[in-house]
Coordinates of N, CA and C in Angstrom, one line a residue:
X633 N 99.0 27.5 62.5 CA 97.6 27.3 62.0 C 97.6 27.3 60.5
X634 N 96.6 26.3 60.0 CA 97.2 26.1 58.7 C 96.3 26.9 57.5
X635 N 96.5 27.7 56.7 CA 95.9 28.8 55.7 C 94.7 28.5 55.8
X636 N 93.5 30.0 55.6 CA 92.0 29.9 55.9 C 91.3 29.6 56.8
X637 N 92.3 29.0 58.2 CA 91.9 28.7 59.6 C 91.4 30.3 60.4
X638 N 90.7 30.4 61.1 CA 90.2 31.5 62.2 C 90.2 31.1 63.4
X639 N 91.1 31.9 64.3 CA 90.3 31.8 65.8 C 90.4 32.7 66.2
X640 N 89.2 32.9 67.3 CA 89.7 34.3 68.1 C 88.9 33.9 69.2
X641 N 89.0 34.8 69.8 CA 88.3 35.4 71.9 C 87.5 36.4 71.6
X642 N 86.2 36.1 71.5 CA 85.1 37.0 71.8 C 84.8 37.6 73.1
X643 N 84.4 39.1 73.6 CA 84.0 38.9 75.0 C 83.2 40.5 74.9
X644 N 81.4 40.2 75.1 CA 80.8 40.8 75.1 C 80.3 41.5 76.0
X645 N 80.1 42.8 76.3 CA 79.4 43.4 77.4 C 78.4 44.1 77.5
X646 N 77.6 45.0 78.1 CA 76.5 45.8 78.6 C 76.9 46.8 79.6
X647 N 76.4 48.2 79.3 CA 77.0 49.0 80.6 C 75.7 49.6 80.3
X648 N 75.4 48.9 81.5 CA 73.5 49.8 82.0 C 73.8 51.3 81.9
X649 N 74.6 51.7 82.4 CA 74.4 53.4 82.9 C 74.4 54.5 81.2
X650 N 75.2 53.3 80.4 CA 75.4 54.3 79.1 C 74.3 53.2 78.0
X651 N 73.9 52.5 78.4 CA 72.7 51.4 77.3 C 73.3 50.9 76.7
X652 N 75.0 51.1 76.4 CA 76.2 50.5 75.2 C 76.4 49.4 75.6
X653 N 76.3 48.6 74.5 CA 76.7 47.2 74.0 C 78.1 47.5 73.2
X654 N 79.4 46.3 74.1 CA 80.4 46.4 73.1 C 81.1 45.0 73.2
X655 N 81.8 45.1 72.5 CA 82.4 43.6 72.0 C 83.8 43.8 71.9
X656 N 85.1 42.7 72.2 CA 86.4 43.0 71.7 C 86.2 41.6 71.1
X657 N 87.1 41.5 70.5 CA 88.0 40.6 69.4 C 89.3 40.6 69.6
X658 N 89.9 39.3 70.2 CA 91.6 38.9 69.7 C 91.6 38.0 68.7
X659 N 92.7 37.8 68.3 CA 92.6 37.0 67.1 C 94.1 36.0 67.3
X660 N 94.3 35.2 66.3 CA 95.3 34.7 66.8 C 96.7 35.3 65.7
X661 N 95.8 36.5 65.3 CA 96.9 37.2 64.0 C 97.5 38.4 64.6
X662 N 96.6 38.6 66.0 CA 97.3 39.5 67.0 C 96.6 40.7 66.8
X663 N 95.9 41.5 68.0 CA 95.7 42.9 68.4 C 94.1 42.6 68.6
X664 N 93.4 43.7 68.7 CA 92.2 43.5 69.1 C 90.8 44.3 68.5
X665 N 90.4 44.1 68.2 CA 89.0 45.3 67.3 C 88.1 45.1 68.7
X666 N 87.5 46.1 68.1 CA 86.4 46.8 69.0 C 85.1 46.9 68.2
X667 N 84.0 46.7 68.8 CA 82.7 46.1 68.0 C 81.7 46.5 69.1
X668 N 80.3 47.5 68.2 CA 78.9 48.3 69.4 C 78.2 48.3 68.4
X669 N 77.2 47.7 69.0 CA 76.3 47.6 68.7 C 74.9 48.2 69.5
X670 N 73.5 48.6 68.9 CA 72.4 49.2 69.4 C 71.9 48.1 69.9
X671 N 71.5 47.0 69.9 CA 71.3 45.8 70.9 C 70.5 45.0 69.6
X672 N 69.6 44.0 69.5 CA 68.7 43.0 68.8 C 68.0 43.7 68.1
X673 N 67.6 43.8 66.5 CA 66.8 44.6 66.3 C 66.0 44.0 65.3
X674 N 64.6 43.5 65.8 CA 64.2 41.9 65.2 C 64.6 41.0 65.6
X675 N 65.3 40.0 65.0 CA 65.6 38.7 64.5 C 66.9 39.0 64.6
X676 N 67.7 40.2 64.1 CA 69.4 40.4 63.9 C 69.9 41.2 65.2
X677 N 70.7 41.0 65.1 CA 72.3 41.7 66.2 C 72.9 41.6 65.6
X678 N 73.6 42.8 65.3 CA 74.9 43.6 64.5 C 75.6 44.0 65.0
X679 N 77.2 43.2 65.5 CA 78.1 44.0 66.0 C 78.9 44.7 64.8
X680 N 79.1 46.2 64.6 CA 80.0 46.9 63.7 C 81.2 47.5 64.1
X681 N 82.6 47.0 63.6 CA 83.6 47.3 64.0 C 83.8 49.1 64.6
X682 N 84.2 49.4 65.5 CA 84.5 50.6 65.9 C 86.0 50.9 65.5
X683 N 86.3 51.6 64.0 CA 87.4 51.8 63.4 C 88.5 52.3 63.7
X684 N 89.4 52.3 63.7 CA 90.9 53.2 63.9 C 91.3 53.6 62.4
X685 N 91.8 55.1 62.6 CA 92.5 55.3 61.0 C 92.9 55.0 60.2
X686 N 92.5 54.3 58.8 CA 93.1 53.7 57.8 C 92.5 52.2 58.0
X687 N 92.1 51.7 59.3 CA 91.3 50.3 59.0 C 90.1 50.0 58.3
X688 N 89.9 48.6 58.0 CA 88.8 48.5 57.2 C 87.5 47.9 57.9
X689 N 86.7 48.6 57.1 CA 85.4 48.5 58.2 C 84.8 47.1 57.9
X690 N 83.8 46.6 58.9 CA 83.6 44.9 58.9 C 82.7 45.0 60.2
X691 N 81.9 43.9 60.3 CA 80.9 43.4 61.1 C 80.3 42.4 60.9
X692 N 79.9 41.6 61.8 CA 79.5 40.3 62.0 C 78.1 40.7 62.8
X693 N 76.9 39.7 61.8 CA 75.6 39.9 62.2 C 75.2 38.5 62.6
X694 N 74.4 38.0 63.9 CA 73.9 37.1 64.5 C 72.6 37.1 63.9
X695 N 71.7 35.9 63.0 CA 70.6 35.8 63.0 C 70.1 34.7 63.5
X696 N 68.6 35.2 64.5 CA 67.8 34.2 65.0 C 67.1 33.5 63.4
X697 N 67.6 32.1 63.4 CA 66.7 31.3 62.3 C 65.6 30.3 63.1
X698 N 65.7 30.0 64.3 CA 64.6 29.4 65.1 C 65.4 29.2 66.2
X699 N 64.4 28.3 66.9 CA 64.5 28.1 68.8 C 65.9 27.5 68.6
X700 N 66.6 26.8 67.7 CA 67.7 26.2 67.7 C 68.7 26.3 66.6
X701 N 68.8 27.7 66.0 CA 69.8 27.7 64.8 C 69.8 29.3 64.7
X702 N 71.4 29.4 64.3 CA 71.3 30.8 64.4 C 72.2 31.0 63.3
X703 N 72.3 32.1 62.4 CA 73.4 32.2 61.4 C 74.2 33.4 61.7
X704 N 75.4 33.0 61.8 CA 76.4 34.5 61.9 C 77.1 35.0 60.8
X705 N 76.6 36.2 59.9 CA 77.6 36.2 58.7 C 78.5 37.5 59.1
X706 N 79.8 37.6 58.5 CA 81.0 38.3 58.3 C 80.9 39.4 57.4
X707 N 80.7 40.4 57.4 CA 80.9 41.4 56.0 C 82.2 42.2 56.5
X708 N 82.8 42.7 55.2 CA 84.0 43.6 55.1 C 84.1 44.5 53.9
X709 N 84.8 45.3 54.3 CA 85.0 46.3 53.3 C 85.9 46.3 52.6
X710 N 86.2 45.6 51.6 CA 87.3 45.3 50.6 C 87.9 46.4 49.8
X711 N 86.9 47.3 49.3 CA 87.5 48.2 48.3 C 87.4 49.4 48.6
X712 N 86.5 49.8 49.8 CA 86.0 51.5 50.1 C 84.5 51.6 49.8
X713 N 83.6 50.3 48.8 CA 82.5 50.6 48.5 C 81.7 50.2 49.3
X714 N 81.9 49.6 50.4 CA 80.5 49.5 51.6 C 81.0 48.1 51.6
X715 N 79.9 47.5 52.9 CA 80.1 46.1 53.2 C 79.8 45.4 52.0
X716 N 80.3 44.2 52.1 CA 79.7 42.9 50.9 C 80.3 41.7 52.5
X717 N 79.4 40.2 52.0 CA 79.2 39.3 52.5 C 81.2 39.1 52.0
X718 N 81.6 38.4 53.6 CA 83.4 37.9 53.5 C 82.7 36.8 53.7
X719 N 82.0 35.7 54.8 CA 81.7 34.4 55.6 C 80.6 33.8 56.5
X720 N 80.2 33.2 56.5 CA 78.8 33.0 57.4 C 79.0 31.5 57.8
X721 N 78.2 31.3 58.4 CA 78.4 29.8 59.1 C 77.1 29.9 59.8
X722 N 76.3 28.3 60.1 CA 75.6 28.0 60.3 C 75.5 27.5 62.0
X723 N 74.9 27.7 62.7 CA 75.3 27.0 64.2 C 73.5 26.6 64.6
X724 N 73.7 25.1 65.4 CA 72.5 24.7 65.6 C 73.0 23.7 66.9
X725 N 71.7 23.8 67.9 CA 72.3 23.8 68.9 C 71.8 22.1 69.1
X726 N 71.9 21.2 69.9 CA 71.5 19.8 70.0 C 71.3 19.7 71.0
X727 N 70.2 18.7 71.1 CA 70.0 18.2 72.5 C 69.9 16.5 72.6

């Protein structure tokens, strides 16, 4: 894959009994994060990484921008000082 490329396998669930929303992530750099979220809150869904020791924290937010466009941006924790914007991308659906 050639530098600054991404891919991964998203796969999202719901478990009625506990209200938890969770997400995994493979990637094609190998292994898997874990991602829960409290569900829609407004306009946004926030999945926020569920961390292992020493990793760095990050989450991807889904915004409703209308009936047909949504924006997903990327934040990460680069230095220890909290999220900042890593990536966002625009998606709009066609008919």
């Amino acid at each position: 894959m050639p530098p600054g490329k991404y891919k991964a396998a998203e796969r999202w669930a719901y478990t009625p009994e506990t209200k938890a929303f969770r997400a995994s992530v493979s990637s094609v750099a190998g292994g898997i994060r874990w991602y829960s979220t409290p569900g829609w809150m407004a306009e946004v869904l926030t999945w926020r990484k569920t961390r292992a020791e020493g990793e760095r924290d990050d989450a991807f937010a889904y915004r409703r921008i209308g009936p047909d466009e949504m924006q997903i941006e990327w934040s990460v924790d680069r230095t220890g000082s909290g999220l900042e914007p890593g990536d966002k991308l625009v998606c709009r659906r066609k008919i």
